[in-house]
Amino acid sequence: MTTAKRRARVRAPELVGRGWLNTGDKQVNLTDLRGKIVLLDFWTFCCINCLHVLDELRPLEEEFEDVLVTIGVHSPKFVHEADEQALRDAVERYEVHHPVLDDPELTTWQNYAVKAWPTLVLVDPEGYVVHVAAGEGHVEALRTIIKELSEEHDTKGTLHRGDGPYVPPPAPDTVLRFPAKAITTPNNTLLVSDSAHHSLVELDGETIVRRIGTGERGRQDGTQPTFSEPAGLTTIPQQVADRVGYHVVVADTVNHLLRGVNLDTGEVTTIAGTGEQWRDGDTDGDADKIDLTSPWDVAWWRNGVAIAMAGNHTLGFFDPVTRQVSRLAGTTVEGLNDGPKDEAFFAQTSGLAADGDRLWMVDSETSALRYLENGQVRSVIGEGLFSFGHRDGQADEALLQHPLGVTVLPDGSVAISDTYNGAIRRYDPATNEVSTIATGIAEPSDVVIADGELLVVASAGHRIEQLAANITKIIGDAHEVKRPPTDIAPGELELAVVFTPPTGSKLDDRYGPSTRLEITSSPPELILDGAGVGTNLSRTIKINNKITQGVLHVVAQAASCTDDPSVEHPACRLTRQDWGVPVRVTDTGPNRLPLMMGGMDEA
């Protein structure tokens, strides 16, 4: 951000919503926060990018705890996310340690003209917006700006140091806390990823056999290991386990790692990932040298471990014997696009299940059931990023709401953990029919078969439940995201991603172009000309006047480095954001669409 940018004095709109969390039930107004630097984090708890930002902000909040107040503005995408208790659960689940405004009608979202989850807005101690950034990777820029604001307002006498309005809620005490996934072990016990307790729990019936993990957030190996929100689990064949020294692979989601667990000793080892989140670069190579990004589930498939790489909307593959990882499918564009696996779009794949040569998956953000087979990706249920609901019947008319788990049943049918509908659904490939077999479950995230019984991981219920199947047919309402579409004009449209390197930095063009912009659309016919990949952050595309609505898929990234010739090895960073922008084509719409990735748009 430059001085010129900061002269754009825009008063921050008041924070309006249904209520507040983490404030002791007190209302918070911006006027109450004068003298503080305020960071507004517009998020929704379904969004993996939003969860990444929560973790990115933790050290920043600690560093500037006496001058910075972070406020999460929760602007829901799915109907379930607008439920007050669901939001309270999410705030606890993801250890959100700052006030949260519950904004179910997207009132504050619209007042700030937000167009993407996540979006960060900095407000100075006098109540003016000074910086807007969408996506991930903005911590260094924010740190620089916060330091500048602290010095400036300290000098002016307008900076007030001290505690903010955060009031921690009472700490709960349950055996499991937001369990994510479960598997049966070779010893006929149940192994559960106890996500919010950052550990694994082995159960024999209701008896705890042992807990693997200290319960502290971390990435320590050994017999006193630590995890960070572990999720997916898979056993590997005994002959492979004998060679590699572990029996279970764990998707250690927030650590961006795969961990191996030896069930004989309880020892944990890191088997893939560097601990850094993938943002760009290689995806194939030695497992200990390739960055992963929020692996959410794993499944043994075709002599290796398939990985639901939720963080960049792809599928990965890990070979335990050769210790190699590779891209299995996907392009990193978020969406619903079938076809050859290298061209398919995924959207936060969160559950995997192998069935011979077929790999089943659920994409949570498109509420879709899909599979990969013979190099092709096919969708069975799902209509796109902004359509969802609870509807049974023929698969091409069925609707889900943010499913997180998928399980192949003994009869060849597929059980879907339809998380935000609180239901277990069943898809029968023989009849192409979808039915509901259980409802009223608190955010089911997985189904496991144990001793011939179906057990469901009721994540928000903090327990494992026996599933009493009762097949019914529900014809519920179809829903669309409340987020209003953006009007655009047909014909030529200037799409501009706004990005200003932080003070003291410049775009990094040492190894070629420093920026990248990829634009596609759903339906593809929405864009007549200008789709594809380029190196400029602005582009003129031609919009089809025969299409009235659709989604523009935009992926942008920019590399920047410290601008100091005296520094031999400058600090460099990659900023990246993907947008799924619902648009309405109308003759009265503008012919320019600005998308904020970092800075202030003065046009």
XYZ file of C-alpha atoms in Angstrom:
603
model
C 0.000 0.000 0.000
C 1.352 3.431 -0.922
C 0.718 6.866 0.537
C -1.356 7.749 -2.516
C -3.571 4.766 -1.936
C -4.085 5.721 1.654
C -5.497 9.128 0.747
C -8.695 7.364 -0.368
C -10.535 8.174 2.876
C -13.516 5.859 3.035
C -15.393 5.679 6.320
C -15.890 2.069 7.434
C -19.597 1.095 7.522
C -21.006 0.010 10.875
C -21.054 -3.689 11.740
C -24.621 -4.980 11.437
C -25.822 -8.531 12.019
C -27.926 -10.876 14.111
C -25.592 -11.045 17.093
C -22.078 -11.570 18.404
C -19.957 -14.509 19.535
C -16.854 -14.409 21.738
C -17.820 -11.084 23.328
C -19.720 -12.261 26.389
C -22.938 -11.511 24.451
C -22.039 -7.825 24.208
C -22.690 -5.718 21.113
C -19.572 -4.302 19.452
C -19.675 -1.055 17.466
C -16.886 0.430 15.400
C -17.086 3.580 17.522
C -16.184 1.418 20.525
C -13.010 0.410 18.679
C -11.709 3.893 17.845
C -8.050 3.999 18.675
C -7.590 0.375 17.609
C -6.519 -1.029 14.271
C -9.411 -3.259 13.215
C -9.039 -6.222 10.881
C -12.332 -7.512 9.483
C -12.174 -11.093 8.256
C -15.170 -11.906 6.019
C -15.447 -15.689 6.157
C -17.783 -18.650 6.058
C -16.974 -21.861 7.860
C -17.437 -24.166 4.847
C -14.619 -22.443 2.943
C -11.150 -24.011 3.048
C -9.512 -20.733 2.029
C -11.217 -19.056 4.990
C -9.854 -21.730 7.300
C -6.377 -21.162 5.898
C -6.669 -17.460 6.691
C -7.774 -18.178 10.274
C -4.493 -20.033 10.762
C -2.458 -17.391 8.945
C -3.815 -14.679 11.218
C -2.990 -16.387 14.528
C 0.643 -15.171 14.784
C -0.366 -11.703 13.557
C -3.012 -11.401 16.272
C -0.477 -12.449 18.888
C 2.202 -10.051 17.622
C -0.090 -7.006 17.668
C -2.410 -8.022 20.496
C -2.280 -4.594 22.185
C -3.222 -2.548 19.088
C -5.069 -4.917 16.732
C -8.644 -6.145 17.068
C -9.624 -8.903 14.643
C -13.327 -9.363 14.016
C -14.659 -12.259 12.008
C -17.692 -11.304 9.934
C -19.421 -14.592 9.259
C -21.306 -14.317 5.967
C -22.737 -17.781 5.220
C -22.835 -19.545 1.873
C -25.011 -22.548 2.806
C -28.343 -22.549 4.624
C -26.884 -24.633 7.455
C -24.172 -22.052 8.056
C -26.834 -19.481 8.898
C -27.892 -21.564 11.903
C -26.755 -19.907 15.133
C -25.680 -23.121 16.857
C -23.820 -24.312 13.763
C -21.832 -21.085 13.794
C -21.075 -21.447 17.507
C -19.850 -24.968 16.826
C -17.621 -23.780 13.980
C -16.105 -20.994 16.071
C -15.162 -23.567 18.694
C -14.109 -26.243 16.189
C -11.621 -23.957 14.462
C -10.415 -22.231 17.635
C -11.455 -18.738 16.587
C -10.080 -16.530 19.368
C -11.556 -13.196 18.371
C -15.061 -11.660 18.252
C -17.345 -12.904 15.484
C -20.268 -10.988 13.993
C -23.106 -13.264 12.876
C -24.198 -11.774 9.529
C -26.690 -14.327 8.113
C -28.375 -11.871 5.744
C -24.994 -10.700 4.346
C -25.832 -7.134 5.379
C -22.322 -6.129 6.414
C -20.908 -8.162 3.501
C -22.883 -6.025 1.050
C -22.140 -2.767 2.889
C -18.440 -3.444 2.360
C -19.015 -4.551 -1.289
C -17.331 -7.892 -0.640
C -17.209 -10.326 -3.568
C -15.233 -13.289 -2.254
C -14.597 -15.520 0.729
C -12.242 -14.753 2.391
C -11.843 -10.976 2.235
C -9.793 -8.925 4.709
C -10.453 -5.247 5.405
C -8.189 -3.049 7.541
C -9.742 -0.093 9.363
C -7.452 2.522 10.906
C -7.832 3.910 14.465
C -9.903 6.813 13.144
C -12.441 4.506 11.497
C -11.382 4.645 7.836
C -10.859 1.714 5.464
C -7.214 1.692 4.416
C -6.674 -1.709 2.811
C -8.707 -4.533 1.234
C -7.383 -7.964 0.315
C -9.073 -11.129 -0.891
C -7.695 -14.635 -0.627
C -4.687 -16.040 1.162
C -1.061 -15.089 1.633
C -1.521 -11.509 2.849
C 0.084 -11.763 6.284
C 3.334 -9.991 5.406
C 1.477 -7.172 3.679
C -0.841 -6.821 6.669
C 2.113 -6.853 9.062
C 3.754 -4.019 7.153
C 0.588 -1.911 7.055
C -0.217 -2.518 10.727
C 3.289 -1.423 11.709
C 2.888 1.737 9.607
C -0.496 2.487 11.135
C 0.811 1.881 14.648
C 3.680 4.324 14.165
C 1.520 6.936 12.434
C -1.275 6.926 14.999
C 1.086 6.616 17.949
C 2.646 9.872 16.772
C -0.771 11.484 16.279
C -1.974 10.314 19.672
C -4.898 8.412 18.143
C -3.661 4.896 18.985
C -5.003 3.254 22.161
C -3.167 0.211 23.463
C -4.722 -2.501 25.601
C -7.143 -5.410 25.512
C -9.893 -5.769 22.936
C -13.479 -7.045 23.255
C -12.696 -10.786 23.011
C -14.246 -12.895 25.780
C -13.464 -16.642 25.586
C -16.435 -18.991 25.989
C -16.401 -21.774 28.618
C -14.191 -24.728 27.686
C -16.229 -27.902 26.939
C -15.257 -31.351 28.195
C -16.213 -34.397 26.106
C -14.322 -37.571 25.186
C -14.455 -36.697 21.469
C -14.568 -33.145 20.138
C -15.617 -32.691 16.531
C -14.427 -36.110 15.332
C -13.851 -36.093 11.581
C -13.341 -39.613 10.184
C -13.155 -43.216 11.378
C -11.838 -46.568 10.161
C -11.715 -50.120 11.470
C -8.249 -51.445 12.286
C -6.843 -54.944 11.681
C -7.508 -55.563 15.402
C -11.257 -54.908 14.892
C -11.095 -51.691 16.858
C -12.268 -48.301 15.672
C -9.739 -45.543 15.041
C -11.224 -42.036 15.097
C -9.605 -38.730 14.139
C -10.524 -36.525 17.117
C -10.040 -33.308 15.211
C -10.519 -30.583 17.827
C -8.490 -32.589 20.344
C -5.676 -32.821 17.768
C -5.313 -36.550 18.277
C -6.496 -40.029 17.302
C -8.635 -42.203 19.565
C -8.781 -46.001 19.356
C -12.066 -47.462 20.611
C -13.178 -50.989 21.401
C -16.932 -50.500 21.535
C -17.302 -47.554 23.900
C -14.026 -48.293 25.706
C -11.017 -46.112 24.948
C -8.066 -48.375 24.135
C -5.643 -45.487 23.779
C -5.234 -41.955 22.566
C -2.501 -41.281 20.015
C -1.417 -37.681 20.395
C -0.885 -35.362 23.333
C -3.906 -33.202 22.494
C -1.745 -30.163 21.794
C -1.698 -28.567 18.353
C 1.659 -29.337 16.700
C 3.590 -31.610 14.326
C 5.845 -33.663 16.597
C 6.664 -37.233 15.539
C 7.387 -40.167 17.846
C 5.454 -41.857 20.627
C 4.249 -38.524 22.065
C 3.048 -37.057 18.781
C 1.086 -33.919 18.040
C -1.332 -33.206 15.200
C -3.288 -30.193 13.963
C -6.933 -30.993 13.211
C -6.371 -34.475 11.749
C -9.133 -35.754 9.480
C -8.949 -38.598 6.935
C -7.622 -42.063 7.796
C -6.850 -45.172 5.760
C -5.223 -48.504 6.505
C -2.686 -49.887 4.048
C -2.194 -53.556 3.067
C -0.142 -55.597 5.554
C 2.574 -56.423 3.027
C 3.081 -52.714 2.394
C 2.937 -51.914 6.109
C 5.699 -54.466 6.739
C 7.944 -52.613 4.276
C 7.265 -49.039 5.362
C 6.814 -49.467 9.118
C 3.326 -48.036 9.604
C -0.227 -49.316 9.215
C -2.394 -46.198 8.937
C -2.051 -43.003 6.912
C -3.511 -39.846 8.471
C -4.455 -36.641 6.661
C -3.033 -34.114 9.139
C -5.059 -31.327 7.611
C -3.901 -28.051 9.129
C -0.276 -29.205 9.190
C -0.493 -29.905 5.420
C 1.072 -33.312 6.049
C 0.474 -37.034 5.741
C 1.442 -38.935 8.881
C 2.032 -42.653 9.308
C 0.898 -44.502 12.452
C 2.387 -47.790 13.626
C -0.494 -49.505 15.425
C 1.867 -51.867 17.280
C 3.892 -49.116 18.940
C 1.757 -46.007 18.580
C 4.682 -44.266 16.908
C 3.870 -41.508 14.403
C 6.106 -40.442 11.522
C 5.752 -37.728 8.898
C 5.589 -39.442 5.513
C 4.635 -36.679 3.038
C 4.647 -32.903 2.929
C 6.976 -30.198 4.188
C 4.598 -28.560 6.659
C 4.294 -25.569 4.347
C 1.092 -24.964 2.407
C 1.312 -25.430 -1.359
C 0.696 -22.205 -3.240
C 2.502 -22.759 -6.516
C 5.190 -24.942 -8.052
C 5.863 -28.656 -8.136
C 3.227 -31.182 -7.142
C 5.190 -34.273 -8.215
C 8.367 -35.548 -6.595
C 9.929 -36.785 -3.377
C 7.243 -36.822 -0.712
C 9.320 -34.920 1.852
C 10.065 -32.109 -0.610
C 6.593 -31.394 -2.044
C 4.189 -29.047 -0.285
C 0.657 -30.310 0.321
C -2.429 -28.220 1.021
C -5.103 -29.185 3.540
C -5.343 -32.923 2.824
C -8.866 -33.736 4.066
C -9.251 -37.433 3.348
C -7.188 -40.388 2.166
C -8.044 -43.783 0.683
C -5.993 -46.802 -0.372
C -6.562 -47.099 -4.120
C -4.635 -48.768 -6.928
C -1.453 -49.522 -4.932
C -1.188 -46.150 -3.275
C -2.941 -43.496 -1.244
C -5.354 -41.148 -2.991
C -5.492 -37.725 -1.302
C -8.392 -35.284 -1.254
C -6.332 -32.111 -1.526
C -9.088 -29.775 -0.396
C -6.808 -26.751 -0.203
C -6.276 -26.417 -3.948
C -9.251 -28.392 -5.325
C -7.238 -31.319 -6.673
C -6.631 -34.997 -5.983
C -3.145 -36.170 -5.068
C -1.473 -39.569 -4.925
C 1.166 -40.948 -2.547
C 3.204 -44.109 -3.087
C 4.391 -45.319 0.353
C 7.053 -47.616 -1.074
C 8.771 -45.144 -3.411
C 7.811 -42.177 -1.191
C 6.693 -40.153 -4.192
C 3.701 -37.819 -4.428
C 1.997 -36.664 -7.610
C -1.042 -34.835 -8.942
C -3.752 -37.402 -9.600
C -6.447 -35.120 -11.042
C -7.578 -31.519 -11.216
C -6.303 -28.130 -12.329
C -6.679 -26.058 -9.077
C -9.691 -24.223 -10.559
C -12.664 -24.532 -8.199
C -15.813 -25.733 -9.911
C -17.734 -28.678 -11.341
C -16.265 -29.832 -14.632
C -16.132 -33.455 -15.778
C -13.971 -35.145 -18.378
C -10.301 -36.157 -18.554
C -8.819 -36.130 -15.057
C -6.173 -33.544 -15.926
C -8.869 -31.098 -17.092
C -11.491 -31.708 -14.394
C -12.470 -29.046 -11.873
C -13.026 -30.037 -8.250
C -14.366 -28.036 -5.331
C -12.914 -28.865 -1.938
C -13.032 -32.646 -2.169
C -13.606 -33.844 1.410
C -14.375 -37.565 1.243
C -12.933 -40.531 -0.677
C -13.890 -44.205 -1.011
C -12.303 -46.833 -3.240
C -14.367 -49.469 -5.054
C -12.083 -51.494 -7.321
C -10.908 -49.289 -10.180
C -13.427 -46.611 -9.236
C -12.588 -43.863 -6.746
C -15.688 -42.228 -5.288
C -15.528 -38.703 -3.887
C -17.705 -35.928 -2.536
C -16.962 -32.307 -3.380
C -18.341 -30.257 -0.516
C -18.457 -26.838 -2.185
C -20.462 -28.072 -5.185
C -22.490 -30.495 -3.046
C -21.525 -33.211 -5.503
C -21.030 -36.994 -5.616
C -18.459 -37.905 -8.264
C -16.045 -40.645 -9.255
C -12.756 -41.151 -11.088
C -12.427 -44.223 -13.298
C -10.266 -45.016 -16.330
C -8.830 -41.511 -16.323
C -12.244 -39.830 -16.521
C -14.127 -37.827 -13.880
C -17.925 -38.163 -13.797
C -20.499 -36.367 -11.656
C -23.506 -38.320 -10.368
C -25.060 -35.609 -8.159
C -24.343 -31.884 -8.198
C -25.216 -28.752 -10.120
C -22.440 -26.300 -9.306
C -20.970 -23.961 -6.708
C -24.189 -22.177 -5.789
C -26.927 -24.834 -5.922
C -27.772 -27.270 -3.135
C -30.660 -28.723 -1.135
C -32.173 -31.977 0.137
C -33.920 -33.791 -2.667
C -34.135 -37.526 -3.376
C -35.067 -39.309 -6.584
C -33.169 -39.732 -9.817
C -29.524 -38.750 -9.346
C -29.573 -36.012 -11.976
C -32.318 -34.263 -9.997
C -31.038 -35.041 -6.471
C -29.473 -32.385 -4.261
C -27.013 -32.505 -1.358
C -25.732 -29.801 1.004
C -21.964 -29.729 1.641
C -21.259 -33.478 2.048
C -18.012 -34.436 3.775
C -17.981 -38.239 3.602
C -18.591 -41.136 1.219
C -18.594 -44.881 1.943
C -19.077 -47.884 -0.340
C -21.576 -50.301 1.228
C -21.432 -54.129 0.905
C -24.233 -54.179 -1.706
C -22.306 -51.785 -3.978
C -24.406 -48.753 -3.140
C -22.835 -45.584 -1.774
C -23.549 -43.910 1.575
C -23.102 -40.138 1.548
C -22.519 -38.181 4.727
C -24.692 -35.228 3.755
C -23.217 -33.013 6.424
C -25.150 -29.754 6.276
C -28.456 -31.587 5.814
C -27.728 -33.649 8.945
C -28.478 -36.795 6.948
C -27.060 -40.005 5.543
C -28.062 -40.467 1.920
C -27.791 -43.549 -0.295
C -27.006 -43.694 -4.002
C -27.774 -46.933 -5.817
C -25.741 -47.197 -9.058
C -28.015 -50.007 -10.294
C -31.141 -47.814 -10.300
C -29.490 -44.350 -10.343
C -31.747 -43.485 -7.381
C -30.900 -41.358 -4.347
C -32.701 -41.880 -1.024
C -32.356 -40.735 2.566
C -31.598 -43.419 5.153
C -31.183 -41.301 8.312
C -31.785 -37.716 9.413
C -31.340 -35.618 12.528
C -27.602 -36.298 12.834
C -25.358 -33.487 14.054
C -23.123 -32.779 11.036
C -22.298 -36.350 9.949
C -18.855 -36.486 8.378
C -18.226 -40.194 7.802
C -19.830 -43.654 7.839
C -17.865 -46.777 8.723
C -18.843 -50.455 8.635
C -17.876 -52.296 11.835
C -18.960 -55.869 12.650
C -21.684 -55.629 10.032
C -23.126 -52.441 11.542
C -23.143 -48.940 10.112
C -21.596 -46.365 12.412
C -21.750 -42.654 11.683
C -19.343 -39.978 12.854
C -21.660 -37.292 14.237
C -19.065 -34.561 14.250
C -21.032 -31.739 15.884
C -22.569 -34.288 18.271
C -19.044 -35.262 19.410
C -19.788 -38.976 19.206
C -19.998 -42.126 17.115
C -23.583 -43.280 16.578
C -25.031 -46.570 15.408
C -26.986 -45.929 12.250
C -30.569 -47.133 12.272
C -31.272 -47.190 8.548
C -34.811 -46.358 7.489
C -34.971 -45.639 3.784
C -37.223 -42.709 2.900
C -37.669 -40.339 0.040
C -37.425 -36.624 0.737
C -38.317 -34.001 -1.828
C -36.992 -30.879 -0.150
C -36.490 -27.397 -1.472
C -33.697 -26.472 -3.817
C -31.545 -23.607 -2.549
C -29.142 -21.139 -4.009
C -26.518 -19.093 -2.220
C -27.937 -15.850 -0.804
C -24.970 -13.947 -2.154
C -26.430 -11.598 -4.791
C -25.146 -11.959 -8.354
C -22.941 -9.271 -9.836
C -24.437 -7.460 -12.809
C -22.237 -7.285 -15.898
C -22.871 -6.007 -19.418
C -22.844 -8.266 -22.477
C -20.079 -7.738 -24.987
C -16.624 -6.561 -23.940
C -15.990 -6.686 -20.196
C -12.783 -5.514 -18.554
C -11.956 -7.901 -15.715
C -9.273 -6.362 -13.488
C -7.681 -7.995 -10.464
C -6.377 -5.209 -8.226
C -3.103 -6.003 -6.468
C -0.595 -3.589 -4.951
C 2.576 -5.102 -3.439
C 3.003 -4.123 0.218
C 5.175 -1.134 1.086
C 8.821 -2.017 0.649
C 8.067 -4.769 -1.845
C 7.850 -5.093 -5.604
C 6.545 -7.660 -8.054
C 9.065 -10.464 -8.438
C 9.938 -10.879 -12.100
C 13.383 -12.433 -11.629
C 12.294 -15.764 -13.129
C 9.648 -14.613 -15.573
C 6.203 -13.032 -15.284
C 5.256 -12.253 -11.681
C 1.503 -12.527 -12.158
C -0.906 -15.101 -13.537
C -4.622 -14.891 -14.330
C -6.856 -17.801 -15.344
C -10.473 -17.167 -16.364
C -13.121 -19.764 -17.173
C -16.891 -19.850 -16.802
C -19.922 -22.008 -16.104
C -21.474 -22.512 -18.538
C -18.422 -22.310 -20.837
C -20.592 -20.504 -23.427
C -20.809 -17.472 -21.096
C -17.418 -16.299 -22.372
C -17.181 -15.991 -26.139
C -13.572 -14.787 -26.174
C -10.801 -14.191 -23.645
C -11.008 -17.303 -21.452
C -7.829 -19.148 -20.498
C -4.504 -18.346 -18.875
C -2.419 -15.176 -19.210
C 0.233 -13.227 -17.327
C -1.566 -9.886 -16.904
C -3.940 -9.229 -14.011
C -6.408 -7.465 -16.287
C -8.056 -8.745 -19.421
C -10.898 -7.916 -21.751
C -13.288 -10.811 -22.214
C -16.350 -11.024 -24.416
C -19.607 -11.944 -22.665
C -22.314 -13.812 -24.550
C -25.528 -11.764 -24.752
C -27.538 -14.967 -25.136
C -26.591 -16.208 -21.646
C -28.450 -14.457 -18.839
C -26.568 -15.818 -15.832
C -23.608 -17.972 -14.859
C -20.389 -18.067 -12.855
C -17.031 -16.545 -13.702
C -14.184 -18.657 -12.326
C -11.125 -16.481 -11.750
C -7.783 -17.640 -10.346
C -5.150 -14.961 -9.800
C -1.725 -14.969 -8.233
C 1.113 -12.492 -7.799
C 4.689 -13.006 -6.626
C 6.391 -10.184 -4.738
C 9.697 -9.713 -2.916
C 11.283 -7.212 -0.558
C 12.549 -4.241 -2.586
C 15.938 -3.692 -0.964
C 19.052 -4.042 -3.153
C 21.256 -4.460 -0.074
C 19.494 -7.685 0.938
C 21.144 -10.732 -0.652
C 18.156 -13.047 -0.124
C 14.963 -10.959 -0.098
C 11.804 -12.244 1.562
C 9.411 -13.398 -1.147
C 5.776 -14.447 -1.043
C 3.021 -15.622 -3.367
C -0.476 -14.187 -3.044
C -3.266 -16.275 -4.555
C -7.056 -16.109 -4.726
C -9.774 -17.913 -6.628
C -13.203 -16.415 -7.140
C -16.425 -18.036 -8.221
C -18.402 -14.918 -9.102
C -22.114 -15.458 -9.826
C -23.040 -12.972 -12.536
C -26.205 -11.711 -14.187
C -25.858 -10.443 -17.748
C -27.921 -7.305 -18.307
C -27.746 -4.366 -20.688
C -27.667 -2.008 -17.691
C -24.676 -3.756 -16.107
C -21.175 -2.223 -15.993
C -18.517 -3.202 -18.496
C -15.794 -3.363 -15.834
C -15.455 -5.935 -13.049
C -12.773 -5.157 -10.442
C -11.748 -7.939 -8.050
C -9.655 -7.008 -5.030
C -6.664 -9.216 -4.287
C -4.751 -6.585 -2.337
C -4.739 -2.777 -2.113
C -7.457 -0.227 -2.840
C -9.358 0.190 -6.099
C -9.695 3.887 -6.914
C -11.290 3.469 -10.341
